[in-house]
Amino acid sequence: MKRNIAAFFDIDGTIHRNSLLIEHFKLLVKYEYINVMSWEGKVKEKFSKWESRTGDYDDYLEELVEIYVEALKNFSKADMDFLAKRVIELKGDKVYKYTRDRLLYHTNEGHEVIIISGSPDFLVSKMAERYGVEDYRASIYEVDENGIFTGNVIPMWDAKSKQKAITDFCKKYDIDLKKSYAYGDTTGDLTMFKNVGNAIAINPAKKLLQKIKRDKELKEKVMI
């Protein structure tokens, strides 16, 4: 029996030109959910370094996530969903032509198109819907029985979580990983790259490039 081929996509920096979490963060600042001083401090400095390519995106994002999670505590899911919808309305078309074409290609080929992203589930779900992707995994931002964010996050940015997601999808869709594809841009996507037969790095971050160059298997497999 013929097994299915999958195409695993990261979102931030791979489909979307920026990070959905960052776009959401900016709206939180704009609407004063987040104190602007959080943005004016170390996070802004790291972002400036990343923009000028003198800093590292992973470092910037790691610190931003800490502030982001803290800021969301005690806010309702309804409020966050409202701003998430605004993010997709305003920034949802800010995608790379190459990955937009690849999404269409894999869909037309009948492949299982799947998003695995470290961004919040309430953002990823809306982006997936916009581009016709039926299945995804994302970081889960837990809410209590009253729909209030607790501050607890079940991550989808670490290697262990992404490996479990891939394993689950393989069981669900009977996926042939050797014939499957993965698209990503940071070290967080290495798990996807190592699992599939066809890996494509989209505008790879410096740390990702370094790891690919040091790993013989990845160096031969990953298309940059």
Tab-separated table of C-alpha atoms in Angstrom:
chain	number	residue	atom	x	y	z
A	1	MET	CA	0.000	0.000	0.000
A	2	LYS	CA	1.351	3.430	-0.986
A	3	ARG	CA	2.264	5.641	1.967
A	4	ASN	CA	1.597	9.366	2.136
A	5	ILE	CA	4.068	12.180	1.568
A	6	ALA	CA	4.030	15.137	3.956
A	7	ALA	CA	5.315	18.693	3.761
A	8	PHE	CA	6.132	20.169	7.181
A	9	PHE	CA	6.298	23.962	7.346
A	10	ASP	CA	7.505	26.299	10.041
A	11	ILE	CA	5.638	29.649	9.937
A	12	ASP	CA	7.823	32.406	11.365
A	13	GLY	CA	10.533	33.408	8.910
A	14	THR	CA	9.538	30.513	6.633
A	15	ILE	CA	5.989	31.178	5.440
A	16	HIS	CA	5.565	34.531	7.146
A	17	ARG	CA	8.286	37.126	6.631
A	18	ASN	CA	8.369	37.937	10.324
A	19	SER	CA	7.140	36.230	13.488
A	20	LEU	CA	3.410	36.045	14.237
A	21	LEU	CA	4.245	36.326	17.919
A	22	ILE	CA	6.249	39.502	17.255
A	23	GLU	CA	3.398	41.030	15.253
A	24	HIS	CA	0.993	40.156	18.069
A	25	PHE	CA	3.438	41.606	20.601
A	26	LYS	CA	3.535	44.900	18.687
A	27	LEU	CA	-0.262	45.143	18.759
A	28	LEU	CA	-0.240	44.405	22.475
A	29	VAL	CA	2.113	47.359	22.905
A	30	LYS	CA	0.025	49.551	20.594
A	31	TYR	CA	-3.170	48.830	22.516
A	32	GLU	CA	-1.319	49.178	25.847
A	33	TYR	CA	-1.715	45.590	26.976
A	34	ILE	CA	2.075	45.653	27.393
A	35	ASN	CA	3.953	48.495	29.060
A	36	VAL	CA	5.996	50.193	26.359
A	37	MET	CA	9.030	50.135	28.674
A	38	SER	CA	9.209	46.373	28.141
A	39	TRP	CA	9.786	47.086	24.462
A	40	GLU	CA	12.174	50.004	24.977
A	41	GLY	CA	14.562	47.982	27.121
A	42	LYS	CA	16.737	44.994	26.238
A	43	VAL	CA	14.264	43.541	23.734
A	44	LYS	CA	14.420	46.583	21.476
A	45	GLU	CA	18.220	46.518	21.677
A	46	LYS	CA	18.332	42.861	20.620
A	47	PHE	CA	15.850	43.518	17.815
A	48	SER	CA	18.020	46.358	16.482
A	49	LYS	CA	21.031	44.048	16.481
A	50	TRP	CA	19.074	41.376	14.648
A	51	GLU	CA	17.759	43.850	12.053
A	52	SER	CA	21.301	45.046	11.343
A	53	ARG	CA	22.457	41.401	11.324
A	54	THR	CA	24.850	42.021	14.228
A	55	GLY	CA	22.673	40.101	16.678
A	56	ASP	CA	20.967	36.729	16.709
A	57	TYR	CA	17.248	36.246	16.087
A	58	ASP	CA	17.045	33.310	18.526
A	59	ASP	CA	18.404	35.457	21.376
A	60	TYR	CA	15.942	38.227	20.585
A	61	LEU	CA	12.964	35.909	20.384
A	62	GLU	CA	13.836	34.064	23.600
A	63	GLU	CA	13.798	37.269	25.643
A	64	LEU	CA	10.714	38.569	23.878
A	65	VAL	CA	8.758	35.392	24.679
A	66	GLU	CA	9.460	35.821	28.403
A	67	ILE	CA	7.992	39.335	28.375
A	68	TYR	CA	5.129	38.226	26.102
A	69	VAL	CA	4.056	35.349	28.356
A	70	GLU	CA	4.242	37.518	31.462
A	71	ALA	CA	2.189	40.232	29.758
A	72	LEU	CA	-0.585	37.819	28.763
A	73	LYS	CA	-1.203	36.624	32.319
A	74	ASN	CA	-4.733	37.362	33.496
A	75	PHE	CA	-5.905	38.528	30.070
A	76	SER	CA	-8.885	36.784	28.514
A	77	LYS	CA	-8.614	34.482	25.539
A	78	ALA	CA	-11.304	36.605	23.865
A	79	ASP	CA	-9.042	39.662	23.998
A	80	MET	CA	-6.060	37.729	22.667
A	81	ASP	CA	-8.162	36.174	19.899
A	82	PHE	CA	-9.404	39.602	18.860
A	83	LEU	CA	-5.852	40.886	18.445
A	84	ALA	CA	-4.783	37.621	16.806
A	85	LYS	CA	-7.454	38.118	14.147
A	86	ARG	CA	-6.159	41.658	13.621
A	87	VAL	CA	-2.635	40.312	13.135
A	88	ILE	CA	-3.782	37.967	10.374
A	89	GLU	CA	-5.940	40.672	8.767
A	90	LEU	CA	-3.090	43.179	8.750
A	91	LYS	CA	-0.042	40.954	8.273
A	92	GLY	CA	-1.343	37.641	6.918
A	93	ASP	CA	-0.291	38.435	3.345
A	94	LYS	CA	3.276	39.227	4.381
A	95	VAL	CA	4.597	35.880	3.156
A	96	TYR	CA	7.445	34.695	0.962
A	97	LYS	CA	6.480	33.967	-2.630
A	98	TYR	CA	8.628	30.813	-2.635
A	99	THR	CA	6.887	29.201	0.330
A	100	ARG	CA	3.482	30.379	-0.876
A	101	ASP	CA	4.219	28.541	-4.147
A	102	ARG	CA	5.460	25.478	-2.262
A	103	LEU	CA	2.282	25.357	-0.184
A	104	LEU	CA	0.281	25.373	-3.402
A	105	TYR	CA	2.559	22.774	-5.016
A	106	HIS	CA	2.240	20.290	-2.149
A	107	THR	CA	-1.512	20.830	-1.940
A	108	ASN	CA	-1.908	20.174	-5.661
A	109	GLU	CA	0.265	17.057	-5.368
A	110	GLY	CA	-2.041	15.684	-2.698
A	111	HIS	CA	0.614	15.775	0.003
A	112	GLU	CA	-0.249	16.177	3.669
A	113	VAL	CA	0.575	19.834	4.348
A	114	ILE	CA	1.302	20.367	8.052
A	115	ILE	CA	2.465	23.372	10.061
A	116	ILE	CA	4.673	22.896	13.122
A	117	SER	CA	5.316	26.223	14.825
A	118	GLY	CA	6.508	27.562	18.153
A	119	SER	CA	4.105	30.495	17.895
A	120	PRO	CA	0.901	30.526	19.994
A	121	ASP	CA	-1.897	28.199	18.932
A	122	PHE	CA	-4.409	31.063	18.686
A	123	LEU	CA	-2.215	32.703	16.024
A	124	VAL	CA	-1.108	29.578	14.159
A	125	SER	CA	-4.679	28.260	13.825
A	126	LYS	CA	-5.770	31.446	12.068
A	127	MET	CA	-2.728	31.527	9.765
A	128	ALA	CA	-3.235	27.858	8.873
A	129	GLU	CA	-6.871	28.497	8.021
A	130	ARG	CA	-5.940	31.457	5.829
A	131	TYR	CA	-3.659	29.287	3.689
A	132	GLY	CA	-5.843	26.198	3.625
A	133	VAL	CA	-3.654	24.074	5.903
A	134	GLU	CA	-5.878	21.652	7.765
A	135	ASP	CA	-3.467	20.330	10.389
A	136	TYR	CA	-0.907	21.975	12.629
A	137	ARG	CA	0.853	21.916	15.976
A	138	ALA	CA	1.711	25.054	17.919
A	139	SER	CA	2.567	26.191	21.433
A	140	ILE	CA	-0.516	25.924	23.623
A	141	TYR	CA	-1.232	28.911	25.846
A	142	GLU	CA	-3.369	27.439	28.616
A	143	VAL	CA	-6.462	29.197	29.946
A	144	ASP	CA	-8.499	28.458	33.052
A	145	GLU	CA	-12.185	27.577	33.246
A	146	ASN	CA	-13.041	31.272	32.846
A	147	GLY	CA	-11.009	31.646	29.659
A	148	ILE	CA	-8.198	33.592	31.371
A	149	PHE	CA	-4.588	32.893	30.388
A	150	THR	CA	-2.780	31.223	33.289
A	151	GLY	CA	0.796	31.939	32.241
A	152	ASN	CA	1.426	28.258	31.507
A	153	VAL	CA	2.649	27.349	28.023
A	154	ILE	CA	3.015	23.893	26.493
A	155	PRO	CA	5.827	24.655	24.027
A	156	MET	CA	6.235	23.588	20.442
A	157	TRP	CA	9.638	25.201	19.939
A	158	ASP	CA	11.830	22.489	21.495
A	159	ALA	CA	13.210	19.399	19.783
A	160	LYS	CA	11.367	16.905	22.020
A	161	SER	CA	7.945	18.463	21.364
A	162	LYS	CA	8.533	18.706	17.613
A	163	GLN	CA	9.709	15.101	17.452
A	164	LYS	CA	6.562	13.945	19.227
A	165	ALA	CA	4.433	16.015	16.831
A	166	ILE	CA	6.117	14.435	13.805
A	167	THR	CA	5.712	10.946	15.293
A	168	ASP	CA	2.009	11.608	15.942
A	169	PHE	CA	1.466	12.892	12.405
A	170	CYS	CA	3.247	9.856	10.953
A	171	LYS	CA	0.818	7.583	12.763
A	172	LYS	CA	-2.197	9.684	11.826
A	173	TYR	CA	-1.405	9.926	8.097
A	174	ASP	CA	0.900	6.910	7.534
A	175	ILE	CA	3.689	9.221	6.311
A	176	ASP	CA	6.761	8.107	4.404
A	177	LEU	CA	9.344	10.449	5.928
A	178	LYS	CA	12.062	9.580	3.389
A	179	LYS	CA	9.919	11.039	0.628
A	180	SER	CA	8.621	13.942	2.716
A	181	TYR	CA	9.667	17.595	2.915
A	182	ALA	CA	10.427	20.164	5.619
A	183	TYR	CA	10.831	23.938	5.415
A	184	GLY	CA	12.351	26.064	8.167
A	185	ASP	CA	14.725	28.895	9.011
A	186	THR	CA	16.124	28.459	12.546
A	187	THR	CA	17.722	25.789	14.755
A	188	GLY	CA	14.259	25.013	16.091
A	189	ASP	CA	13.514	23.400	12.708
A	190	LEU	CA	16.457	20.965	12.808
A	191	THR	CA	14.219	18.194	14.149
A	192	MET	CA	12.038	18.441	11.044
A	193	PHE	CA	15.123	18.529	8.780
A	194	LYS	CA	16.610	15.416	10.367
A	195	ASN	CA	13.383	13.435	9.991
A	196	VAL	CA	12.647	13.981	6.300
A	197	GLY	CA	14.352	13.124	3.042
A	198	ASN	CA	13.956	16.612	1.555
A	199	ALA	CA	14.868	19.593	3.747
A	200	ILE	CA	14.867	23.227	2.601
A	201	ALA	CA	16.290	26.086	4.675
A	202	ILE	CA	14.525	29.399	3.977
A	203	ASN	CA	16.707	32.465	4.660
A	204	PRO	CA	18.470	30.448	7.385
A	205	ALA	CA	19.594	32.090	10.613
A	206	LYS	CA	23.310	32.139	11.388
A	207	LYS	CA	23.098	29.430	14.064
A	208	LEU	CA	21.185	27.133	11.715
A	209	LEU	CA	23.771	27.566	8.967
A	210	GLN	CA	26.567	26.769	11.405
A	211	LYS	CA	24.867	23.588	12.580
A	212	ILE	CA	24.179	22.439	9.021
A	213	LYS	CA	27.805	22.998	8.014
A	214	ARG	CA	29.077	21.033	11.026
A	215	ASP	CA	26.739	18.082	10.451
A	216	LYS	CA	27.779	15.920	7.491
A	217	GLU	CA	24.354	14.329	7.053
A	218	LEU	CA	22.536	17.665	7.116
A	219	LYS	CA	25.101	19.329	4.882
A	220	GLU	CA	24.431	16.750	2.172
A	221	LYS	CA	20.642	16.799	2.600
A	222	VAL	CA	19.567	20.379	3.315
A	223	MET	CA	19.011	22.678	0.367
A	224	ILE	CA	19.869	26.289	1.159
